[in-house]
XYZ file of C-alpha atoms in Angstrom:
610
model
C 2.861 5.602 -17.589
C 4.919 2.836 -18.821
C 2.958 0.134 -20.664
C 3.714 -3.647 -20.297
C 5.399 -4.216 -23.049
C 7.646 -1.454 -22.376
C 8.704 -2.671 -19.070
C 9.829 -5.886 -20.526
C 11.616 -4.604 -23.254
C 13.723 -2.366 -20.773
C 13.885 -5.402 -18.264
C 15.371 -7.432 -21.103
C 17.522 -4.874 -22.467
C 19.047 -4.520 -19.133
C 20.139 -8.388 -18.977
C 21.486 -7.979 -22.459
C 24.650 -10.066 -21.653
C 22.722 -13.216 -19.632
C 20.756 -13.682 -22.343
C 23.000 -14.019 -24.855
C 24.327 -16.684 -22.215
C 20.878 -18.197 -22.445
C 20.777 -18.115 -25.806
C 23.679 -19.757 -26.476
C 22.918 -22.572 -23.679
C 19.277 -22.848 -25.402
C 21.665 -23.809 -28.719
C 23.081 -26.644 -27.106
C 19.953 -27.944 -25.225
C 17.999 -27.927 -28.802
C 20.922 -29.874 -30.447
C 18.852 -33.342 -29.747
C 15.822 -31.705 -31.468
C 17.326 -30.423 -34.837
C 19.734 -33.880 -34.845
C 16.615 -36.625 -33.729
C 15.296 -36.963 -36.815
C 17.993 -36.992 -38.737
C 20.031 -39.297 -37.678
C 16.971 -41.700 -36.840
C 16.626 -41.683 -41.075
C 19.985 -42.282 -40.999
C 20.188 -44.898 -38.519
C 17.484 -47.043 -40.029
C 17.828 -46.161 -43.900
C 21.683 -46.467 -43.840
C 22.270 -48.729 -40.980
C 19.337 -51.406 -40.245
C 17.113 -51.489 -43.350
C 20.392 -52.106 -45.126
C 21.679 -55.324 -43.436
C 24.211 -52.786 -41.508
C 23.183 -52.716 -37.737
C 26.576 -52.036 -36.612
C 26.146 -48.439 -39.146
C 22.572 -48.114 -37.321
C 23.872 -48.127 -33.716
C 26.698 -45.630 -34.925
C 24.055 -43.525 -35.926
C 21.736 -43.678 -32.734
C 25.065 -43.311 -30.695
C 25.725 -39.881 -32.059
C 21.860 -39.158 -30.998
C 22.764 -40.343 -27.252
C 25.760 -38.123 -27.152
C 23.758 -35.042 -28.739
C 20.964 -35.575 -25.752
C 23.836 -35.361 -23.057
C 25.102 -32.435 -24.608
C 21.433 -31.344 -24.689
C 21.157 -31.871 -20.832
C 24.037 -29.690 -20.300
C 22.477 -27.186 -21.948
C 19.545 -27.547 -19.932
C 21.322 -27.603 -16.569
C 23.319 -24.563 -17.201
C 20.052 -22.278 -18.533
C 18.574 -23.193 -15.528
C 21.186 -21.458 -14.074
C 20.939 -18.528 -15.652
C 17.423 -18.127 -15.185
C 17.760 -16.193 -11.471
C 19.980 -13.704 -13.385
C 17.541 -12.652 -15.249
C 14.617 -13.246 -13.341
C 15.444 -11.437 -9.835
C 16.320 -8.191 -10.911
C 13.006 -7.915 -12.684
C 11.524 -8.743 -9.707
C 13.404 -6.412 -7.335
C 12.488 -3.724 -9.408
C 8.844 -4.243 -9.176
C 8.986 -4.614 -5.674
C 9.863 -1.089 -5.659
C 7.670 0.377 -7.895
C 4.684 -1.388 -5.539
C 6.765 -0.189 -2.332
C 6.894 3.533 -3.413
C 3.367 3.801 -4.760
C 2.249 2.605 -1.405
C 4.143 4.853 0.799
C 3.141 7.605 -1.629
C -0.156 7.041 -1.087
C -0.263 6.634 2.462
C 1.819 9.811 2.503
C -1.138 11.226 0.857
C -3.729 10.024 3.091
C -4.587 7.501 1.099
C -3.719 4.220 2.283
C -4.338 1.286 -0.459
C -5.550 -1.737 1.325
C -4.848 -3.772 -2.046
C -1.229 -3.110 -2.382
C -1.195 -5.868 0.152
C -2.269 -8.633 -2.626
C 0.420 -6.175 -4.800
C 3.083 -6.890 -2.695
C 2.849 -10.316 -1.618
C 0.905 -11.688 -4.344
C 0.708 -10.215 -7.396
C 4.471 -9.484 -7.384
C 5.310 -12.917 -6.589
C 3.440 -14.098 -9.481
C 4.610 -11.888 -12.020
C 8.365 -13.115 -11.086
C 7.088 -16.904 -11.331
C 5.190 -16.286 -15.107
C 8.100 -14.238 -16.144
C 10.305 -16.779 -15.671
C 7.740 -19.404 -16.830
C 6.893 -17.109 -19.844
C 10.602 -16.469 -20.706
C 11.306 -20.348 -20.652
C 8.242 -20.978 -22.409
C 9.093 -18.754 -25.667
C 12.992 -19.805 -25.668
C 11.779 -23.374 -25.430
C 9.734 -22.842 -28.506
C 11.662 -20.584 -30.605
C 14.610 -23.458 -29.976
C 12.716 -26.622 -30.267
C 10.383 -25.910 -33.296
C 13.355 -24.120 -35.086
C 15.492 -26.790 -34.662
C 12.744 -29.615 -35.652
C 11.981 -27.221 -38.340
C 15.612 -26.904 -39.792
C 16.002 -30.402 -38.914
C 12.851 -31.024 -41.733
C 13.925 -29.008 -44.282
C 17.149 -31.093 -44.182
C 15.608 -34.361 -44.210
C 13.099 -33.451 -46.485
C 11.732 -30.094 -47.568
C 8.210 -31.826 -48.741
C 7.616 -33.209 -45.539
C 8.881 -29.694 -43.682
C 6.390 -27.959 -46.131
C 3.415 -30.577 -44.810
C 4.606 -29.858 -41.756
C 4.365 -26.379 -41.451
C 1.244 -25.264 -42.626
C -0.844 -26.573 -39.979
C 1.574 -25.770 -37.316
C 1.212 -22.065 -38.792
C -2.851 -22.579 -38.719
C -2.850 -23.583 -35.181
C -0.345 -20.378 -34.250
C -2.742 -18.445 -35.915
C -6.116 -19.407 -34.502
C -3.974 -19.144 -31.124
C -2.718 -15.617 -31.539
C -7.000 -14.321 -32.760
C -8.138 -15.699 -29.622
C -5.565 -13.895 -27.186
C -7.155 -10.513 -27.025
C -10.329 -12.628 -25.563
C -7.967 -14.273 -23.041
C -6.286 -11.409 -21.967
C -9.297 -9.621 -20.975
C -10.917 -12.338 -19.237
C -7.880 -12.779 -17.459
C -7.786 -9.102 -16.184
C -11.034 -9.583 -15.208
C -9.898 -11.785 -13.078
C -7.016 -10.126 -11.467
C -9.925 -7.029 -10.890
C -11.838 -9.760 -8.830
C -9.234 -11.034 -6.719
C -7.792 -7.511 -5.696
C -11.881 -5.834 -5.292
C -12.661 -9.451 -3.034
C -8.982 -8.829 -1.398
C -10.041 -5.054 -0.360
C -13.171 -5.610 0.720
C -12.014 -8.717 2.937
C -9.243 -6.450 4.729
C -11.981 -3.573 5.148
C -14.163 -6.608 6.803
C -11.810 -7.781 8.737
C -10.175 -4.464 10.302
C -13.895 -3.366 11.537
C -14.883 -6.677 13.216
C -15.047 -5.360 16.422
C -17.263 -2.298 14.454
C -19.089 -5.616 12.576
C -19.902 -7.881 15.431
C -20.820 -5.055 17.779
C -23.347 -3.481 15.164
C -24.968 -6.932 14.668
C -24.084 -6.852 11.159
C -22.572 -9.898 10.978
C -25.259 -11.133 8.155
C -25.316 -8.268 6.211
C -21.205 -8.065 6.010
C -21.269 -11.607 5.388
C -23.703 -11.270 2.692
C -21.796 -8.553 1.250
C -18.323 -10.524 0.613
C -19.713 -12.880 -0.532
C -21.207 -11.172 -3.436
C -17.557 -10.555 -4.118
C -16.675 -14.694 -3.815
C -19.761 -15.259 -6.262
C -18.090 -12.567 -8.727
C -15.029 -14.440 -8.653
C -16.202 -17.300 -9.270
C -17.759 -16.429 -12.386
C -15.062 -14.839 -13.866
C -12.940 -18.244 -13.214
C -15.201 -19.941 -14.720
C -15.299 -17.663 -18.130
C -11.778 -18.300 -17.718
C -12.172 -21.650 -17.654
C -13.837 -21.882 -21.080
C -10.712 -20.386 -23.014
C -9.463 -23.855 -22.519
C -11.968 -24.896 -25.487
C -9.290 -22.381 -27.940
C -6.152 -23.873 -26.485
C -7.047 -27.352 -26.953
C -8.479 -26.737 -30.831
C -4.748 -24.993 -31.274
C -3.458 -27.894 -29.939
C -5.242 -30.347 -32.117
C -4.403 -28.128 -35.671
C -0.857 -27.459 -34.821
C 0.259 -30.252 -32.662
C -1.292 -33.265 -34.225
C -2.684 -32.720 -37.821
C 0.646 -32.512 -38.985
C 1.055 -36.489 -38.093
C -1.986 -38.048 -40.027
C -0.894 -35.432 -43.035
C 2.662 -37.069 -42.900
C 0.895 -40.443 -42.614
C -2.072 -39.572 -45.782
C 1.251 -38.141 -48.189
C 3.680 -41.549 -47.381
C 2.657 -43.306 -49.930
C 3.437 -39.613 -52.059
C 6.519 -38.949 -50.555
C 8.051 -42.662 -51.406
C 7.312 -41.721 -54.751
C 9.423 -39.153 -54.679
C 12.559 -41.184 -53.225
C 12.666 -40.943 -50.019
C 12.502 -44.231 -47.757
C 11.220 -45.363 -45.030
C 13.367 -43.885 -42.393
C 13.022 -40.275 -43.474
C 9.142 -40.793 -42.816
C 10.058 -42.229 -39.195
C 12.687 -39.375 -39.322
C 9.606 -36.724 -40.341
C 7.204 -37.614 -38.059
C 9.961 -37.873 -34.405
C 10.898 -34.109 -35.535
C 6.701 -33.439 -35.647
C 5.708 -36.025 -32.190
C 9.085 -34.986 -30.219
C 9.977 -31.493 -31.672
C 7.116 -29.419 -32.910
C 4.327 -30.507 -30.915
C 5.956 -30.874 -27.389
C 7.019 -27.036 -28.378
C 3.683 -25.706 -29.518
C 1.696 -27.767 -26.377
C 4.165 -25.462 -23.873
C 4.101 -22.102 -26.156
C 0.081 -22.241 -25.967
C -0.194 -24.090 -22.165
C 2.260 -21.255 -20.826
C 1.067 -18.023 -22.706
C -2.608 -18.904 -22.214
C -1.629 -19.696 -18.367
C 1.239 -18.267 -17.469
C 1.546 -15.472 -20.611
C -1.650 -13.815 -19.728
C -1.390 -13.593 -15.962
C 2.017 -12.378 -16.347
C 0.392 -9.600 -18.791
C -2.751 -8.357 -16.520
C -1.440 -8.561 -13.453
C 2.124 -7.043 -14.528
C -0.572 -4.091 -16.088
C -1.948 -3.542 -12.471
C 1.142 -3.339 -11.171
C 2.155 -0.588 -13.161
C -1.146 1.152 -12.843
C -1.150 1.551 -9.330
C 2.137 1.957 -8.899
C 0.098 -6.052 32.659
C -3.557 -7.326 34.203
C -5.461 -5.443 36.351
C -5.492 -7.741 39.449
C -8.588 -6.098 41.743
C -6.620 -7.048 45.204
C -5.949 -4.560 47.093
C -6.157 -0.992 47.635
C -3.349 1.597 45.319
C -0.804 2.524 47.605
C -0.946 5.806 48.864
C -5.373 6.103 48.407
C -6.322 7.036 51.665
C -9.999 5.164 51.487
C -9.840 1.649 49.685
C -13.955 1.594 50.330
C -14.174 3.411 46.835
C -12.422 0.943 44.541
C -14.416 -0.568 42.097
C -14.287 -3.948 43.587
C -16.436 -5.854 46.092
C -15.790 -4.878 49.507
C -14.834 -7.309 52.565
C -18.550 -8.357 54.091
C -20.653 -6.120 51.808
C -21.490 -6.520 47.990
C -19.770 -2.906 46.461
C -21.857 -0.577 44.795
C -25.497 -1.859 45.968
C -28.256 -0.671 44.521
C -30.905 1.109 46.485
C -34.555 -0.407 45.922
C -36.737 1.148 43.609
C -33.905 3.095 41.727
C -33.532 2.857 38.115
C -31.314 0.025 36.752
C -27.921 1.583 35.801
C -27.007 1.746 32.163
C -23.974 -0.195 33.002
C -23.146 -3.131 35.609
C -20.241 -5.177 35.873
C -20.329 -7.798 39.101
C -17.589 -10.245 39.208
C -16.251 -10.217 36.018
C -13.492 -12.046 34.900
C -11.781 -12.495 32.262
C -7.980 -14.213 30.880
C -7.288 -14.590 27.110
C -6.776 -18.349 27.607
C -6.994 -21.157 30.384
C -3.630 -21.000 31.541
C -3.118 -17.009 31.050
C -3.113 -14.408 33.874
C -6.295 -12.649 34.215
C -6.819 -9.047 32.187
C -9.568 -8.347 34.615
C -10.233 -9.991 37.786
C -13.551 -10.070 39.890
C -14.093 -6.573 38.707
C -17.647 -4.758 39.824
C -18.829 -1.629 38.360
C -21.720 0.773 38.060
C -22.390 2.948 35.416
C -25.959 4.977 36.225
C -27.784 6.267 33.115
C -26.569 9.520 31.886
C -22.939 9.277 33.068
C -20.019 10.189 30.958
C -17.018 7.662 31.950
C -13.386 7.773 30.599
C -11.422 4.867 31.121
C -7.346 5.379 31.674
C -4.510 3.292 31.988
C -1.350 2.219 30.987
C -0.957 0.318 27.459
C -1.821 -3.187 27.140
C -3.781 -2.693 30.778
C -7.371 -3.844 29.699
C -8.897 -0.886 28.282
C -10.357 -2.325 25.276
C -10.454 -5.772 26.519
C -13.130 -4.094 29.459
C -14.768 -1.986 26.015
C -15.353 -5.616 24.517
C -16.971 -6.856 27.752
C -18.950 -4.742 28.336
C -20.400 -4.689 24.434
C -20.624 -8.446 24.546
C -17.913 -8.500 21.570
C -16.056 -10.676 24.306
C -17.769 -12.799 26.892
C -16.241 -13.188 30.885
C -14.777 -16.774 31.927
C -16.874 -15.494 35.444
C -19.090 -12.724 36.789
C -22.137 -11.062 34.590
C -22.285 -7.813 32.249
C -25.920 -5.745 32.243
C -26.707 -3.245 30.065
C -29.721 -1.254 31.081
C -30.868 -3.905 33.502
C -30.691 -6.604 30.699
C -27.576 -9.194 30.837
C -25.484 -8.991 28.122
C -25.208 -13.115 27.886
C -27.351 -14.508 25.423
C -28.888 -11.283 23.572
C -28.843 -11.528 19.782
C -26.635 -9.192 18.076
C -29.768 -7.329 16.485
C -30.711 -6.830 20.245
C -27.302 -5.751 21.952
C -26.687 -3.250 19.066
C -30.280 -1.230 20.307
C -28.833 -1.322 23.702
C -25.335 -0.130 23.054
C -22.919 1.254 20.045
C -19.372 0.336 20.127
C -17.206 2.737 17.783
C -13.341 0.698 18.114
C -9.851 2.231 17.109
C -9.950 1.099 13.292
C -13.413 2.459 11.929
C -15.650 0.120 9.844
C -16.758 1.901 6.267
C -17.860 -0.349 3.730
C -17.733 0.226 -0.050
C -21.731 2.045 -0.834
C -23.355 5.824 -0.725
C -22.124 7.921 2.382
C -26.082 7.581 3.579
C -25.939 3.641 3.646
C -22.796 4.561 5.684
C -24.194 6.733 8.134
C -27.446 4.861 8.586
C -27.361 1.480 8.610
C -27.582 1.067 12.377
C -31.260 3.121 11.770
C -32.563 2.722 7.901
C -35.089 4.682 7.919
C -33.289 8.106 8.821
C -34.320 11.045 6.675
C -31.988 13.044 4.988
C -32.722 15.751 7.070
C -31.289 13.764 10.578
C -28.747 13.278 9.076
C -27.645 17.011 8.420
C -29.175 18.633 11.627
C -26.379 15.775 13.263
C -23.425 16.410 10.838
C -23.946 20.117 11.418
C -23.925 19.305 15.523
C -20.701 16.976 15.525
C -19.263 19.661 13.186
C -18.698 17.077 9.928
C -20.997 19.084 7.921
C -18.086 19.900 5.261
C -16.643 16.363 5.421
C -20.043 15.389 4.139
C -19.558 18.205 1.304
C -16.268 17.443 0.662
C -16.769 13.153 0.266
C -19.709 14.318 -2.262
C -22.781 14.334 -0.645
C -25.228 11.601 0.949
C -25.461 9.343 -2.966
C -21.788 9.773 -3.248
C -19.948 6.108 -3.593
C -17.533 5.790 -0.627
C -14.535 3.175 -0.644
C -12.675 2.384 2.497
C -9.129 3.359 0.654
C -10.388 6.752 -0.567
C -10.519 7.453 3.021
C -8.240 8.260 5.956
C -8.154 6.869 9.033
C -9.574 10.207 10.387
C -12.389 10.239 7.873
C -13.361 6.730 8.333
C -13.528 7.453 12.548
C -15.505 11.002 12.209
C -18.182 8.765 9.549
C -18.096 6.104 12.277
C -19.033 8.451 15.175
C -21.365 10.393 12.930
C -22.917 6.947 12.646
C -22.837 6.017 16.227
C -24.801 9.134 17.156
C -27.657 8.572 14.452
C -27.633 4.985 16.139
C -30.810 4.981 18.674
C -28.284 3.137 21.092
C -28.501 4.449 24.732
C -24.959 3.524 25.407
C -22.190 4.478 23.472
C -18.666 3.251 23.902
C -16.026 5.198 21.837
C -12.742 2.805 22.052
C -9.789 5.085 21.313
C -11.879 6.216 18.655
C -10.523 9.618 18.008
C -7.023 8.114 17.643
C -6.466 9.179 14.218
C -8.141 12.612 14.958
C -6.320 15.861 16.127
C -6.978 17.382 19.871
C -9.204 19.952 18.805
C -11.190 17.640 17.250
C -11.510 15.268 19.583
C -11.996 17.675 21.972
C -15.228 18.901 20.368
C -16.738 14.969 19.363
C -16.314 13.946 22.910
C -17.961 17.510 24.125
C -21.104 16.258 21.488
C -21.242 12.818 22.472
C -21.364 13.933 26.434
C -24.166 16.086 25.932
C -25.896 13.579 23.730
C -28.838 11.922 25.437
C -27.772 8.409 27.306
C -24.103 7.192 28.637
C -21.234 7.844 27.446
C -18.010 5.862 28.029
C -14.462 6.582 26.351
C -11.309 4.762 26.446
C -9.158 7.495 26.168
C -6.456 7.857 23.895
C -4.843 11.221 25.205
C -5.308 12.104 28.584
C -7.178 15.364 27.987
C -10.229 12.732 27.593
C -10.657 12.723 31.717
C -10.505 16.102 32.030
C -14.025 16.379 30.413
C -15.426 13.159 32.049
C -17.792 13.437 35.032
C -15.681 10.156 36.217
C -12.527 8.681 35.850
C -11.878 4.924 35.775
C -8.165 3.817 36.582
C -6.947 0.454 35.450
C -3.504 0.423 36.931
C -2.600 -3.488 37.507
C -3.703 -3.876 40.750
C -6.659 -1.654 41.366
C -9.178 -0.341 39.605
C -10.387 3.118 41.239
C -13.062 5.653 40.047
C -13.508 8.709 40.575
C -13.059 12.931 39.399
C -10.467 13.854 37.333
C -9.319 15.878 40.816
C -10.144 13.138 42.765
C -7.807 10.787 41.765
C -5.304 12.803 41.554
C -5.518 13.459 45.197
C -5.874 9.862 46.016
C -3.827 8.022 43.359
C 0.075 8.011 43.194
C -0.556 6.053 40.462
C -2.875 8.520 38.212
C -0.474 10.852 39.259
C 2.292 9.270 37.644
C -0.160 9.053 34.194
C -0.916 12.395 34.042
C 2.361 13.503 34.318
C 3.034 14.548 37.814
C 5.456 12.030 38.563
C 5.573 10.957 42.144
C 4.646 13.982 43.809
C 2.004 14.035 46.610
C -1.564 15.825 46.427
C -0.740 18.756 48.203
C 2.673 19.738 45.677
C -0.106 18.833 42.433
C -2.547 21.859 43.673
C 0.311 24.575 43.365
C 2.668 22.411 40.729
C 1.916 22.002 36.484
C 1.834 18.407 35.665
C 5.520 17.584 33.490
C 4.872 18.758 30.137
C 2.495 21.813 30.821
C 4.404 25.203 30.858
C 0.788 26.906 31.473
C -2.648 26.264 32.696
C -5.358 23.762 31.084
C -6.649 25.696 27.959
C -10.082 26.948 27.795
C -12.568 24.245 27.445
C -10.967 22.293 30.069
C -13.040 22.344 32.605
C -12.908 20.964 35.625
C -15.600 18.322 36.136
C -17.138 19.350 39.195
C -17.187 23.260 38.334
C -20.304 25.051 36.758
């Protein structure tokens, strides 16, 4: 694996030519620092001290034309910067590209090569170029002050130096310090930047569990950690300033203390002035960037660059579907008569929808409209439709995840408005498309909807629902699960494992075998139906109604239950879904739907048969 260090050196190697542009550029912009001095002792020894202000003005001329020249320089390494900048940064951007798709390739998915990509990347480009700046600006400046000292005066220069070495010093012994506090950091804000993804891609999983509390509680464990390991960071400013204050400005009362010393020797007044503009505005403007942009700029650039390399269409309930020969059974309330009544003294159903409606904003066509259904205890329900119908938006309804603008949701008798979330998650368990697992042991996975589980529920259901060797193979109940060491498939068969543990009597499985092959599916679905309570699936393949008791049809217009065979004699519509195009009832009993070459495999039941 290449090391940091290594990846600049190649980076740099491979922009030989611009930087010997820079370089040269960098010469020119330092020509005010290595001349300031200078011609300041000049200027006041030989010009104004010496009754010749005409000689002095000369002299501080020459300085105004070297600082143009300077600016140039600037201007024009500016320039240069991108060229040397950008293809650094392409180049990371795909090393973090292709470790991502490897992984996901792999079944792997890494939730933090977001902050990688869009982050981390971004601020490795900015520090390099900072960093790069940074070091040319010193290596310039304090050269040319330097230089500029020794030919002014090489006392002074020797003054000089020795506590602008000191301060380097005491700089460089504290950097191993800095750097690792500073990866600590970059460790925080990619562990709080995966768990906040993993958070927010189960919300559905979250609210519906009534976990809100203990998810909450959880990130922000992770903000906490952060924000200790800024503040450590923090304190490294205590080391930059003392740098600072040894290199930077104890060269100035040392040049003041050795005046009277250095007039001694023969040198006058304006090589003093001279000395101490090359120390204020050469060395110590260059030392205050060198140590403000490695310990900023230098380290980040270091740690994060090191992680880089290491991880390299609404259902509209108005009107009978053309072509059903009895509107009287659409779920819907019927002209003079409230639909689906319940007959006194008969248990509550598990599930009742009466009015409901519901638009994703004021001014927005309704997803569901005045929609009444019953669910009795012990059913098994699949819901079908078309994409985008209302599928999951009904799923949310009816596990109070969403809320109607009109009409009432019951679960068990019980309405749905104004439960708790601790009391609508013993009532019903809603298992959505993108699975919730959370970074802790596979048994604080599996049983946090019912703590007190024993180990041995927990296998006796694994070995039901079939996981018992995805339980093996993750490492056993006190194995440490993290959301990215898992795929999509794993994290949905944990979440249903879960959901059937929960003591729920409803379960609602929202396209939640999506990531899972037929024949898997097939056999979760077969568990879950012959689990004890109601069952309800949004289906993602429609093999899902062929093991339902009922079939609800979302269509756009209508919204029709019945049998799997049912609808398909009454339904152009269902028809058309399940791949029989527009033909009528009668053709469907003696034709294959389009796709099938053969009959349904074995295990495909029709509902209403033994």
């Amino acid at each position: 694996m290449s090391t940091v260090g290594e990846v600049t050196r190649a980076a740099l190697r491979q922009r030989r030519a611009e930087l010997w542009r820079l370089a040269g550029w960098s010469l020119a912009e330092a020509l005010p620092a290595m001349l300031a001095g200078l011609l300041t002792a000049r200027a006041v020894d030989d010009g104004f001290l010496a009754g010749r202000p005409a000689t002095g003005l000369l002299w501080l001329g020459l300085l105004a034309a070297a600082v143009l020249v300077g600016a140039v320089g600037t201007n024009r390494a500016y320039a240069l910067l991108g060229d040397v900048v950008e293809p650094f940064r392409d180049d990371l951007l795909r090393r973090v590209v292709t470790g991502a798709l490897a992984g996901a390739t792999g079944g792997r998915a890494d939730d933090a090569a977001v902050a990688r990509l869009t982050h981390q990347v971004e601020m490795v480009r900015d520090t390099y170029a900072g960093l790069l700046m940074v070091v040319r600006g010193f290596l310039f400046a304090a050269g040319a002050a330097l230089v500029g000292l020794f030919s002014l005066a090489a006392p002074v220069a020797l003054l000089v130096t020795v506590p602008v070495l000191a301060g380097l010093g005491l700089f460089a012994a504290a950097l191993p310090a800095m750097v690792a506090r500073q990866r600590e950091y970059v460790l925080a804000d990619e562990d709080l930047g995966r768990v906040a993804v993993a958070a927010v891609t189960g919300h559905r999983d979250v609210t519906a569990s009534g976990a809100r509390d203990r998810v909450t509680d959880w990130i922000g464990g992770y903000v906490d950690a952060q924000a200790r390991v800024e503040r450590r960071l923090a304190t490294m400013a205590v080391t930059r300033g003392l740098t600072l204050a040894v290199g930077g400005w104890l060269p100035v009362p040392v040049v003041l203390l050795a005046t009277p010393w250095l007039l001694r020797q023969g040198l006058g007044p304006g090589a003093v002035l001279g000395a101490l503009v090359y120390v204020v505005r050469g060395v110590q403007p260059a030392l205050h960037a060198l140590v403000q942009g490695v310990a900023a700029g230098g380290l980040r650039f270091a740690v994060t660059l090191d992680r880089l390399l290491c991880t390299g269409t609404s259902p509209s309930l108005v009107g009978p579907d053309p072509g059903t020969p009895d509107a009287a059974t659409t779920v819907g309330p019927a002209a003079g008569a409230p639909a689906n009544p319940v007959t006194p003294g008969t248990p509550a159903p598990a599930l009742s929808l009466r009015g409901v409606t519901f638009r994703y904003g004021p001014h927005a066509e309704p997803v569901l409209d005045r929609l009444d259904l019953d669910v009795p205890a012990g059913d098994h329900l699949v819901i079908v439709g078309a994409s985008g119908i209302g599928k999951s938006t009904l799923a949310g309804l009816i596990a109070g995840v969403l809320h109607p603008q009109a009409g009432t949701v019951h679960l068990g008798g019980t309405p749905v408005a104004g439960a708790s979330p601790a009391e609508l998650a013993g009532r019903r368990v809603l298992i959505p498309q993108e699975a919730y697992v959370f970074t802790g042991t596979l048994r604080d996975n599996l049983t946090y909807l019912c703590p007190d589980l024993p180990d041995t529920a927990l296998t006796r259901a694994a070995a039901r629902l079939g996981l018992t060797g995805l339980l093996e193979r993750l490492g056993g109940y006190d194995a440490t699960l993290r959301p990215t060491g898992l795929s999509a498939g794993e994290r949905q068969q944990l979440a249903l494992l879960r959901a059937w543990l929960s003591p729920a009597p409803l379960t609602i499985l929202d396209e939640a075998t999506c990531h899972l092959d037929p024949a898997t599916e097939a056999r979760l679905e077969t568990a879950f139906a012959e689990r004890p309570g109601t069952l309800v699936v949004i289906a993602h393949r429609l093999s899902s109604a062929l093991r339902a008791r009922r079939v609800l049809l979302l269509d756009g217009r209508t919204a029709l239950v019945d049998t799997h065979q049912g609808l398909i004699d009454r339904s152009a519509g269902y028809r058309e879904l399940v791949g029989y195009g527009t033909a009528g009832a009668d053709e469907v009993r003696s034709t294959p739907p389009r796709g099938r070459s053969a009959p349904l495999p074995a295990g495909y039941a029709h509902p209403s048969s033994p």
